[in-house]
DNA sequence: ATCCTTTACGCCCCGCGTAACCATC
DNA sequence: GATGGTTACGCGGGGCGTAAAGGAT
């Protein structure tokens, strides 16, 4: 049994049982992959893939078990490399983060700035997507850390830690009639066309839930994944915006006025998440602490220990 | 990184940082082991072993982490092979059990007999030792299952399941004065020289505790790990024996008389234990069920799931 | 007819063994 | 000097690539 064979195996599964695609993804030849998988099956004395003639059609029951084991072994192998990077240099390495637009645009810049100053040789990779995508990327190992307000905590194989809390703000043009209203009500908001986040983004669930509770049907006339887009359309007078508070900058957004609405919508908690079974490098602990001061290395490690429950296979 | 390198690594550690011994144990050449470990260290970019000149003297901090990961990977690799044996044939394979004399001699024979009838092609290996040895053998993977009344449950990395309960019996020559005593007391027992198990064996701890509670100092004049030895000396009139009840057979031991003493000593529970992280083959589940009918596959798997807590590193 | 997998075959790397050398106790 | 580890070097197996053949849709 070779680790290569396991890599081939896992990749074939990831590519929907397409050996050619797997070979391409691994920069090797298709026959090689085919052969090694055959050898592995022979060595283990079982068939991992069901074949109809020469085409792989399904994964057998033992195959599924073997696959799960292979994945764990590969994660462990990757962790070993991480330990190397971690202890050896602390200077080289890559930190890849998946997050949503709001975090990438408003929360992360100062964090990243300090991180880069402290770890100048670490290459950074920020991948932007929906909270669900963020979670999936963390799950499949294509990024190390995921930062999002939604979705992350729905994956039991991820460790998620709360970073900070935030509230929404309502933004309007500076001359908007709502600005005179004290205090602002949901009913009043529902009287205007609304511009806010896309269905699965950045606390949108809290917004919807608040209106639902009062049986209001808000007129959401435009949604975006991007606070800047929302603000732009609000400035054009197309409606009233509901955005994350950190996305409003009085200096930069001088065409707009913002009103606190923490009394209308539930608070949101932005979380950082990572796979329970990966090895966190020193600079990843550092990054988390920069992101949220309470996430010290000691605290994160304690959480890992405490949550040690492994659902396993 | 190759699995071989990890095997070398782990073996070197097991052999007290002696590369030559590790090479010998793995049936390969010493320079090969040395080189592969060097290559692994180079690949990971860290030193695993501290060297004074050319001699390995200690394991570095990262080395310890790498070692733990390597061990987990190797266990997983072994599990993969087990899955193979398990699904493929169910016919070939080896079941290795570590246990104490009493179990091997009195409990296991009928179990083994039925097991062999059901799985004629499985090779059996019974290794006999003290409860502590049994636990260590299970821990280091040299046997699959351990069966013992003592010690097993003190290892958190082992899953231990209760098999059955049993009590001690007092055995004497047929004409012994104690036989007339109704009911038997500890004080009476303490008045005779006793012959029983070695300090760490087969419920011996319960025997000692019972005397201690009454502040009695029994005269244990001979100890053995072996019920047959005890019975032999009892038959010779050297003293009164205290043995496990299953070790007394009225037909075979016609020179002796036995008296129930469950009112004097606590009951004992014999347990079967195995490493939490190994893959149990179908016939191993079978064996456990033959050993103790309540240990069905379903029940064992449920216990595994429930205990899923993994202390990890 | 096309796509995809397997079989066949040859190159070349690399793991392993032998031998020689070297450091520590 | 004995034990034990590294370096040097040559052989051989096996992984991987190219080419070709064989099924499935």
XYZ file of C-alpha atoms (C1' of nucleotides) in Angstrom:
676
model
C 0.000 0.000 0.000
C 1.375 3.364 -1.016
C 0.186 6.804 -0.107
C 0.116 7.598 -3.814
C -2.452 4.917 -4.357
C -4.607 6.460 -1.678
C -4.290 9.863 -3.313
C -5.377 8.370 -6.591
C -8.244 6.612 -4.934
C -9.549 9.695 -3.212
C -9.174 11.837 -6.289
C -11.055 9.349 -8.447
C -13.897 9.470 -6.001
C -13.808 13.250 -5.883
C -14.037 13.382 -9.650
C -17.135 11.266 -9.724
C -15.360 7.986 -10.503
C -13.673 9.467 -13.533
C -10.151 8.105 -13.678
C -9.093 10.368 -16.525
C -10.164 13.500 -14.729
C -8.432 12.352 -11.565
C -5.219 11.680 -13.464
C -5.341 15.112 -14.999
C -5.954 16.755 -11.656
C -2.949 14.961 -10.214
C -0.721 15.741 -13.185
C -0.099 12.152 -14.026
C -1.113 9.638 -16.621
C -4.478 7.985 -16.694
C -3.166 4.412 -17.026
C -0.964 4.932 -14.024
C -3.909 5.841 -11.856
C -5.927 2.968 -13.182
C -3.151 0.533 -12.558
C -2.367 1.685 -9.051
C -5.987 1.476 -8.051
C -6.099 -1.991 -9.470
C -3.018 -2.934 -7.491
C -4.484 -1.500 -4.322
C -7.675 -3.449 -4.790
C -5.642 -6.559 -5.383
C -3.493 -5.990 -2.314
C -6.505 -5.419 -0.098
C -8.257 -8.303 -1.745
C -11.482 -6.468 -2.452
C -13.088 -4.412 -5.155
C -13.435 -0.769 -4.280
C -15.234 0.314 -7.421
C -18.012 -1.499 -9.113
C -17.417 -1.700 -12.830
C -19.769 -2.267 -15.644
C -17.365 -3.582 -18.183
C -14.589 -1.024 -18.076
C -16.421 1.878 -16.621
C -16.472 2.674 -12.919
C -20.069 2.886 -11.879
C -20.260 2.849 -8.091
C -18.363 2.445 -4.866
C -18.764 -0.838 -3.064
C -19.559 -1.025 0.622
C -16.011 -1.949 1.616
C -14.829 0.680 -0.841
C -16.600 3.338 1.105
C -14.856 2.271 4.268
C -11.479 2.111 2.605
C -12.072 5.518 1.111
C -12.853 7.037 4.477
C -9.693 5.538 5.890
C -7.657 6.764 2.962
C -8.940 10.265 3.464
C -8.013 10.221 7.108
C -4.545 8.985 6.286
C -4.026 11.684 3.710
C -5.179 14.359 6.122
C -2.693 13.005 8.598
C 0.048 13.039 6.002
C -0.765 16.623 5.187
C -0.710 17.442 8.870
C 2.735 15.986 9.102
C 3.958 18.349 6.437
C 2.322 21.174 8.310
C 4.170 20.259 11.451
C 7.312 20.503 9.400
C 6.559 23.948 8.051
C 5.422 25.000 11.434
C 8.426 24.063 13.499
C 11.052 24.426 10.840
C 10.642 27.903 9.619
C 7.536 29.591 10.848
C 8.569 31.839 7.982
C 7.400 30.049 4.872
C 3.983 28.668 4.205
C 0.579 29.603 2.947
C -2.475 30.711 4.810
C -5.621 30.200 2.807
C -8.846 31.661 4.059
C -12.321 31.387 2.674
C -14.773 34.056 3.610
C -17.642 36.208 2.443
C -17.434 39.570 0.840
C -18.336 41.541 3.933
C -15.572 40.002 5.995
C -13.023 40.198 3.222
C -13.817 43.814 2.542
C -14.414 45.230 6.003
C -13.283 42.942 8.789
C -10.172 41.369 7.412
C -8.125 44.247 5.989
C -6.732 45.467 9.326
C -6.267 41.892 10.489
C -4.433 40.925 7.344
C -2.317 44.032 7.555
C -1.097 43.172 11.016
C -0.696 39.526 10.068
C 1.474 40.348 7.095
C 3.604 42.649 9.189
C 4.188 39.824 11.644
C 4.614 37.046 9.065
C 6.016 38.691 5.967
C 6.972 35.434 4.253
C 3.624 33.704 4.530
C 1.688 33.736 1.304
C -1.935 34.600 1.722
C -4.860 33.332 -0.234
C -8.317 34.718 0.282
C -11.096 32.906 -1.454
C -14.455 34.567 -1.569
C -17.813 32.861 -1.731
C -21.132 32.185 -0.100
C -21.176 30.894 3.472
C -22.087 27.481 2.148
C -19.179 27.543 -0.252
C -16.918 28.672 2.536
C -17.964 25.717 4.623
C -17.503 23.311 1.735
C -14.055 24.637 0.960
C -13.012 24.183 4.535
C -14.482 20.696 4.562
C -12.713 19.499 1.440
C -9.437 20.971 2.542
C -9.023 23.535 -0.198
C -8.682 26.240 2.441
C -7.429 26.161 6.008
C -9.783 28.547 7.710
C -13.294 29.688 6.939
C -14.800 32.889 8.276
C -18.508 33.461 7.979
C -21.549 34.462 9.912
C -23.767 31.722 8.563
C -23.652 28.036 7.803
C -20.282 27.174 9.344
C -21.718 25.808 12.547
C -23.865 23.319 10.715
C -20.941 21.025 9.969
C -20.115 18.734 12.860
C -16.679 17.942 11.473
C -15.708 21.570 11.691
C -14.583 23.303 14.819
C -16.153 26.742 14.865
C -15.191 29.493 17.240
C -17.050 32.767 17.736
C -14.968 35.774 16.743
C -17.142 38.787 17.372
C -20.721 39.967 17.394
C -22.203 42.608 15.201
C -25.520 44.170 14.326
C -27.109 45.357 11.149
C -27.538 48.988 10.158
C -30.074 50.595 7.959
C -28.586 52.952 5.423
C -30.458 55.557 3.409
C -29.695 58.630 1.380
C -29.010 61.588 3.677
C -32.403 63.178 3.015
C -34.546 60.126 3.550
C -37.819 60.471 5.537
C -36.989 57.398 7.643
C -34.182 59.340 9.268
C -36.718 61.413 11.164
C -38.399 58.403 12.654
C -37.527 57.703 16.274
C -37.438 54.883 16.960
C -37.348 53.012 13.709
C -39.845 50.160 13.349
C -39.960 47.112 11.149
C -43.332 48.184 9.858
C -41.880 51.460 8.693
C -39.002 49.645 7.000
C -41.414 47.341 5.261
C -43.009 50.400 3.691
C -39.953 51.058 1.541
C -38.227 48.978 -1.072
C -35.320 47.203 0.624
C -31.880 46.377 -0.639
C -29.928 43.791 1.311
C -27.887 40.656 1.174
C -28.476 37.604 -0.895
C -30.553 34.858 0.690
C -27.749 32.915 2.290
C -25.391 35.721 3.231
C -24.174 37.789 6.121
C -26.948 37.575 8.614
C -29.701 37.669 6.052
C -31.466 34.908 7.924
C -31.849 37.193 10.931
C -33.370 39.908 8.803
C -35.953 37.611 7.313
C -36.809 36.125 10.662
C -37.450 39.534 12.220
C -39.986 40.470 9.565
C -41.622 37.080 9.679
C -42.204 37.348 13.397
C -44.308 40.429 12.859
C -45.989 38.917 9.829
C -44.570 41.621 7.628
C -43.817 41.006 3.982
C -40.890 43.297 3.226
C -40.399 44.429 -0.328
C -36.859 43.253 -0.940
C -36.325 44.732 -4.368
C -32.675 43.968 -4.817
C -30.238 41.552 -3.201
C -26.486 41.334 -3.493
C -23.659 39.471 -1.876
C -21.732 42.670 -1.632
C -22.246 45.557 0.793
C -20.714 47.984 -1.668
C -23.203 47.066 -4.299
C -26.006 47.553 -1.819
C -24.700 50.948 -0.772
C -24.303 52.041 -4.356
C -27.944 51.345 -5.141
C -29.072 52.947 -1.918
C -27.134 56.073 -2.895
C -28.951 56.043 -6.205
C -32.216 56.285 -4.297
C -33.472 52.845 -5.250
C -34.366 51.865 -1.733
C -33.354 51.482 1.866
C -30.328 49.323 2.601
C -29.785 46.868 5.421
C -26.132 46.020 5.781
C -23.671 44.817 8.353
C -22.581 47.601 10.643
C -18.917 47.188 9.822
C -19.725 47.889 6.204
C -20.701 51.461 6.940
C -17.945 54.029 7.058
C -19.225 57.565 7.766
C -16.188 59.127 6.167
C -16.216 57.161 2.985
C -19.979 56.781 2.689
C -20.793 60.443 3.030
C -23.682 60.216 0.625
C -25.453 57.927 3.066
C -26.842 58.052 6.552
C -26.933 55.049 8.848
C -29.312 54.187 11.657
C -28.749 51.572 14.350
C -31.292 48.768 14.245
C -30.014 46.385 16.859
C -33.461 46.616 18.464
C -35.061 45.238 15.309
C -32.830 42.372 14.302
C -31.064 39.728 16.316
C -27.352 40.065 16.764
C -25.003 38.112 14.537
C -21.929 36.163 15.445
C -19.149 35.811 12.955
C -17.262 32.565 13.356
C -14.030 31.087 12.221
C -14.055 27.407 11.405
C -11.609 24.699 10.472
C -11.525 20.969 10.156
C -11.118 19.255 13.461
C -8.510 16.916 12.074
C -6.074 19.354 10.564
C -2.936 20.501 12.229
C -3.019 24.219 12.843
C 0.268 25.913 12.132
C 1.582 28.518 14.502
C 0.730 31.382 12.222
C -2.810 30.117 11.914
C -3.233 30.435 15.643
C -1.711 33.868 15.298
C -4.153 34.832 12.621
C -7.101 33.786 14.712
C -5.857 35.776 17.650
C -5.454 38.829 15.454
C -8.960 38.287 14.167
C -10.445 37.982 17.630
C -8.255 38.643 20.661
C -10.030 36.123 22.849
C -8.987 33.308 20.489
C -5.619 32.729 22.041
C -3.684 29.636 21.174
C -4.298 28.296 24.620
C -8.044 28.814 24.293
C -8.251 27.257 20.834
C -6.256 24.226 21.896
C -8.421 23.808 24.947
C -11.520 23.888 22.784
C -10.009 21.284 20.488
C -9.257 19.012 23.406
C -12.655 19.503 24.920
C -14.537 18.867 21.724
C -12.379 15.846 21.107
C -15.439 13.811 20.217
C -14.746 12.245 16.874
C -17.850 11.064 15.043
C -15.527 8.890 12.997
C -17.077 6.586 10.447
C 6.685 10.750 2.364
C 6.344 6.980 2.239
C 4.578 4.661 4.591
C 7.804 2.692 4.850
C 9.561 5.687 6.284
C 6.883 5.955 8.927
C 7.284 2.290 9.765
C 11.002 2.782 10.177
C 10.420 5.836 12.286
C 8.020 4.129 14.647
C 10.163 1.053 14.952
C 13.247 3.078 15.787
C 11.328 4.737 18.557
C 10.000 1.413 19.787
C 13.525 0.064 19.929
C 14.731 2.888 22.099
C 16.257 4.923 19.274
C 18.362 2.001 18.140
C 18.417 2.015 14.361
C 20.203 -1.289 14.066
C 17.673 -3.068 16.227
C 14.833 -1.504 14.285
C 16.340 -2.600 10.994
C 16.699 -6.119 12.271
C 13.138 -6.180 13.528
C 11.905 -5.058 10.133
C 14.106 -7.510 8.249
C 15.950 -4.860 6.365
C 19.348 -3.240 6.363
C 20.451 -0.699 8.893
C 21.707 1.884 6.363
C 18.382 1.780 4.599
C 16.518 2.692 7.755
C 18.991 5.395 8.578
C 18.751 6.889 5.137
C 14.981 6.834 4.927
C 14.656 8.532 8.266
C 17.101 11.125 7.093
C 15.086 11.658 3.944
C 11.877 11.978 5.917
C 13.420 14.551 8.191
C 14.654 16.426 5.169
C 11.288 16.326 3.473
C 9.487 17.559 6.564
C 12.211 20.100 7.147
C 12.774 19.250 10.772
C 14.879 16.988 12.918
C 12.953 14.212 14.557
C 15.811 12.717 16.524
C 18.429 14.606 18.444
C 21.859 13.233 17.707
C 25.051 13.460 19.633
C 27.528 12.889 16.900
C 26.122 9.860 15.158
C 24.089 8.402 17.934
C 20.390 9.071 18.397
C 19.876 10.428 21.866
C 16.380 11.871 22.115
C 13.203 12.754 20.285
C 12.616 16.411 19.564
C 9.329 18.135 20.344
C 8.172 18.150 16.717
C 9.468 14.617 16.474
C 7.069 13.513 19.133
C 4.182 15.010 17.214
C 5.284 13.471 13.953
C 5.692 10.145 15.663
C 2.171 10.231 17.023
C 0.847 11.039 13.574
C 2.900 8.277 12.023
C 1.512 5.788 14.477
C -2.014 6.803 13.706
C -1.380 6.498 9.995
C 0.091 3.049 10.379
C -2.850 1.914 12.464
C -5.125 3.181 9.753
C -3.111 1.373 7.108
C -3.369 -1.808 9.085
C -7.079 -1.262 9.442
C -7.354 -0.993 5.704
C -5.788 -4.379 5.302
C -8.199 -5.718 7.871
C -11.123 -4.386 5.931
C -9.769 -6.302 3.004
C -9.479 -9.591 4.832
C -12.811 -8.951 6.384
C -14.906 -8.336 3.315
C -12.944 -10.409 0.897
C -12.900 -13.809 2.366
C -14.063 -13.921 5.917
C -12.249 -17.181 5.544
C -8.601 -16.320 5.910
C -6.990 -14.284 8.605
C -5.625 -14.476 12.084
C -7.234 -13.885 15.418
C -4.720 -13.171 18.130
C -5.865 -13.057 21.699
C -3.967 -12.235 24.802
C -5.318 -13.522 28.072
C -4.464 -14.955 31.436
C -4.057 -18.549 32.325
C -7.436 -18.954 33.950
C -9.299 -17.694 30.906
C -7.143 -19.600 28.462
C -7.534 -22.803 30.402
C -11.141 -22.688 31.569
C -13.192 -20.024 29.820
C -11.870 -20.054 26.317
C -11.767 -23.719 25.325
C -15.497 -24.069 24.562
C -15.515 -20.617 22.939
C -12.537 -21.431 20.783
C -14.039 -24.755 19.866
C -17.208 -23.172 18.566
C -15.223 -20.407 16.906
C -13.012 -22.825 15.029
C -16.028 -24.774 13.881
C -17.536 -21.612 12.464
C -14.297 -20.182 11.024
C -12.138 -23.152 10.155
C -9.633 -21.151 8.100
C -8.831 -18.499 10.687
C -5.555 -19.070 12.377
C -5.671 -18.583 16.105
C -3.004 -17.238 18.337
C -3.384 -17.232 22.086
C -0.764 -15.385 24.021
C -0.676 -15.874 27.744
C 0.533 -13.388 30.324
C -0.289 -11.209 33.269
C -3.229 -8.796 32.997
C -0.760 -5.952 32.640
C 1.030 -7.736 29.848
C -2.286 -8.468 28.208
C -3.137 -4.782 28.269
C 0.259 -3.792 26.902
C 0.043 -6.298 24.084
C -3.326 -4.970 23.093
C -2.036 -1.420 23.274
C 0.997 -1.995 21.104
C -0.974 -3.924 18.562
C 0.709 -7.269 18.948
C -2.676 -8.850 19.654
C -6.176 -7.926 18.578
C -8.166 -8.733 21.677
C -7.268 -8.938 25.308
C -9.300 -10.842 27.865
C -8.659 -10.334 31.545
C -10.335 -9.607 34.821
C -7.861 -6.980 35.933
C -6.012 -3.989 34.538
C -7.677 -3.724 31.153
C -10.023 -0.949 32.145
C -7.186 1.282 33.243
C -6.211 2.157 29.684
C -8.338 4.943 28.230
C -7.278 4.113 24.681
C -8.799 0.681 25.019
C -12.441 -0.129 24.672
C -13.325 -2.671 27.316
C -16.555 -4.585 27.427
C -17.765 -6.731 30.293
C -18.114 -10.391 29.319
C -19.335 -12.182 32.391
C -19.188 -12.164 36.163
C -17.761 -14.816 38.330
C -16.950 -15.517 41.959
C -14.121 -17.218 43.748
C -14.283 -20.630 45.328
C -12.353 -22.078 48.171
C -10.946 -25.520 47.487
C -9.603 -27.955 50.064
C -8.791 -31.623 50.312
C -11.982 -33.632 50.733
C -11.388 -34.258 54.403
C -10.602 -30.702 55.440
C -12.103 -29.317 58.704
C -13.223 -26.114 56.962
C -15.768 -28.112 55.016
C -17.808 -28.522 58.163
C -18.024 -24.823 58.806
C -21.317 -23.209 57.907
C -21.080 -20.459 56.848
C -17.467 -20.000 56.029
C -15.845 -16.830 57.395
C -12.781 -14.873 56.435
C -11.417 -15.239 59.906
C -11.596 -19.009 59.591
C -9.867 -18.863 56.249
C -7.129 -16.695 57.675
C -6.385 -19.440 60.116
C -5.059 -21.723 57.407
C -2.207 -21.319 54.993
C -3.652 -20.059 51.729
C -2.717 -20.794 48.161
C -3.984 -18.407 45.544
C -3.159 -16.281 42.570
C -0.161 -14.104 42.008
C -0.475 -10.500 43.096
C -1.777 -9.048 39.854
C -3.903 -11.930 38.608
C -7.420 -13.109 38.272
C -9.279 -11.212 40.911
C -6.492 -11.394 43.450
C -7.122 -7.731 44.224
C -10.620 -8.596 45.481
C -9.265 -11.287 47.742
C -6.748 -8.988 49.364
C -9.297 -6.249 49.788
C -11.752 -8.534 51.560
C -9.187 -9.527 54.181
C -7.975 -5.982 54.592
C -11.469 -4.739 55.368
C -11.620 -7.044 58.356
C -8.044 -6.251 59.323
C -7.074 -9.852 58.821
C -3.571 -10.817 57.775
C -4.027 -14.003 55.767
C -1.132 -16.369 55.532
C -0.698 -16.632 51.795
C 1.952 -19.264 51.663
C 2.071 -19.863 47.953
C 0.989 -17.892 44.927
C 0.767 -18.945 41.329
C -0.567 -17.577 38.084
C -2.097 -20.872 37.326
C -5.195 -22.456 38.873
C -3.891 -25.934 38.164
C -0.752 -25.303 40.124
C -2.824 -24.011 42.998
C -5.077 -27.065 42.931
C -2.128 -29.394 42.807
C -0.638 -27.957 45.984
C -4.001 -27.939 47.689
C -4.372 -31.610 46.869
C -0.977 -32.188 48.458
C -2.377 -30.748 51.685
C -0.192 -27.651 51.688
C -3.055 -25.287 52.299
C -6.465 -23.992 51.327
C -6.890 -22.761 47.800
C -8.825 -19.758 46.576
C -9.437 -19.991 42.867
C -11.818 -18.748 40.239
C -15.020 -20.740 40.222
C -14.655 -21.777 36.607
C -11.355 -23.414 37.480
C -13.039 -26.041 39.615
C -14.371 -29.092 37.892
C -15.983 -31.618 40.298
C -15.438 -34.463 37.890
C -11.800 -33.830 37.155
C -10.855 -32.476 40.571
C -12.239 -35.355 42.560
C -9.479 -35.113 45.155
C -10.781 -31.674 46.124
C -13.891 -30.149 47.581
C -15.067 -26.659 46.742
C -17.069 -24.187 48.790
C -18.851 -21.107 47.496
C -17.470 -17.886 48.950
C -19.359 -15.254 47.035
C -20.439 -13.862 50.415
C -16.807 -13.231 51.337
C -15.281 -11.728 48.246
C -16.599 -9.206 45.755
C -17.655 -10.486 42.387
C -15.294 -10.218 39.462
C -15.980 -9.094 35.948
C -13.962 -10.478 33.117
C -13.592 -8.034 30.270
C -12.550 -8.109 26.687
C -10.622 -5.124 25.435
C -9.244 -3.800 22.173
C -7.779 -0.609 20.831
C -10.393 1.929 20.012
C -8.767 2.729 16.694
C -8.495 -0.705 15.181
C -10.877 -2.122 12.688
C -12.628 -5.179 14.032
C -12.992 -7.925 11.508
C -16.230 -9.797 11.226
C -14.880 -12.871 12.914
C -13.647 -10.783 15.809
C -17.183 -9.630 16.442
C -18.173 -13.261 16.162
C -15.605 -14.296 18.682
C -16.788 -11.738 21.169
C -20.350 -12.870 20.786
C -19.320 -16.460 21.357
C -17.421 -15.351 24.418
C -20.353 -13.389 25.835
C -23.727 -13.630 24.133
C -24.702 -10.071 25.015
C -21.751 -8.714 23.008
C -23.537 -8.712 19.702
C -22.033 -6.856 16.804
C -24.744 -4.279 17.087
C -24.033 -3.712 20.752
C -20.280 -3.457 20.291
C -20.617 -1.027 17.417
C -23.034 1.076 19.421
C -20.537 1.221 22.276
C -17.806 2.266 19.878
C -19.939 5.049 18.485
C -20.978 6.211 21.914
C -17.496 6.252 23.324
C -16.248 8.015 20.227
C -14.285 10.438 22.363
C -10.780 10.474 20.997
C -8.186 11.830 23.413
C -5.984 12.392 20.365
C -2.752 14.252 20.900
C -18.429 6.666 -33.407
C -16.621 8.470 -29.226
C -15.184 8.289 -24.732
C -12.965 5.956 -21.190
C -10.662 2.128 -19.165
C -7.447 -1.560 -19.319
C -3.336 -4.026 -21.168
C 1.367 -3.942 -22.924
C 5.915 -2.407 -22.804
C 10.045 0.158 -21.801
C 12.521 3.720 -19.328
C 14.271 5.486 -15.251
C 14.076 6.554 -10.603
C 14.648 4.986 -6.061
C 14.663 1.824 -2.396
C 17.613 -1.655 -0.663
C 21.754 -4.346 0.235
C 26.884 -4.657 0.614
C 30.966 -2.500 1.833
C 33.680 0.877 3.727
C 34.191 4.637 6.864
C 33.521 7.216 11.150
C 31.922 8.672 15.830
C 30.899 7.659 20.539
C 31.274 4.997 24.755
C 38.063 -1.843 20.622
C 33.138 -2.483 20.428
C 28.867 -0.791 19.280
C 26.212 1.815 16.262
C 25.354 5.463 12.425
C 26.464 7.644 8.025
C 28.366 7.691 3.287
C 29.257 5.385 -1.159
C 27.799 2.609 -4.809
C 25.572 -0.812 -7.721
C 21.650 -3.793 -8.544
C 16.784 -4.625 -9.249
C 11.970 -3.764 -8.696
C 8.346 -0.889 -9.666
C 6.114 3.481 -10.722
C 5.006 6.164 -14.582
C 4.686 7.468 -19.382
C 3.548 6.242 -24.286
C 1.107 3.395 -27.384
C -2.523 0.363 -28.516
C -6.552 -2.365 -27.748
C -11.128 -3.303 -25.882
C -15.932 -2.099 -23.836
C -19.906 1.019 -23.002
C -22.885 4.439 -24.224
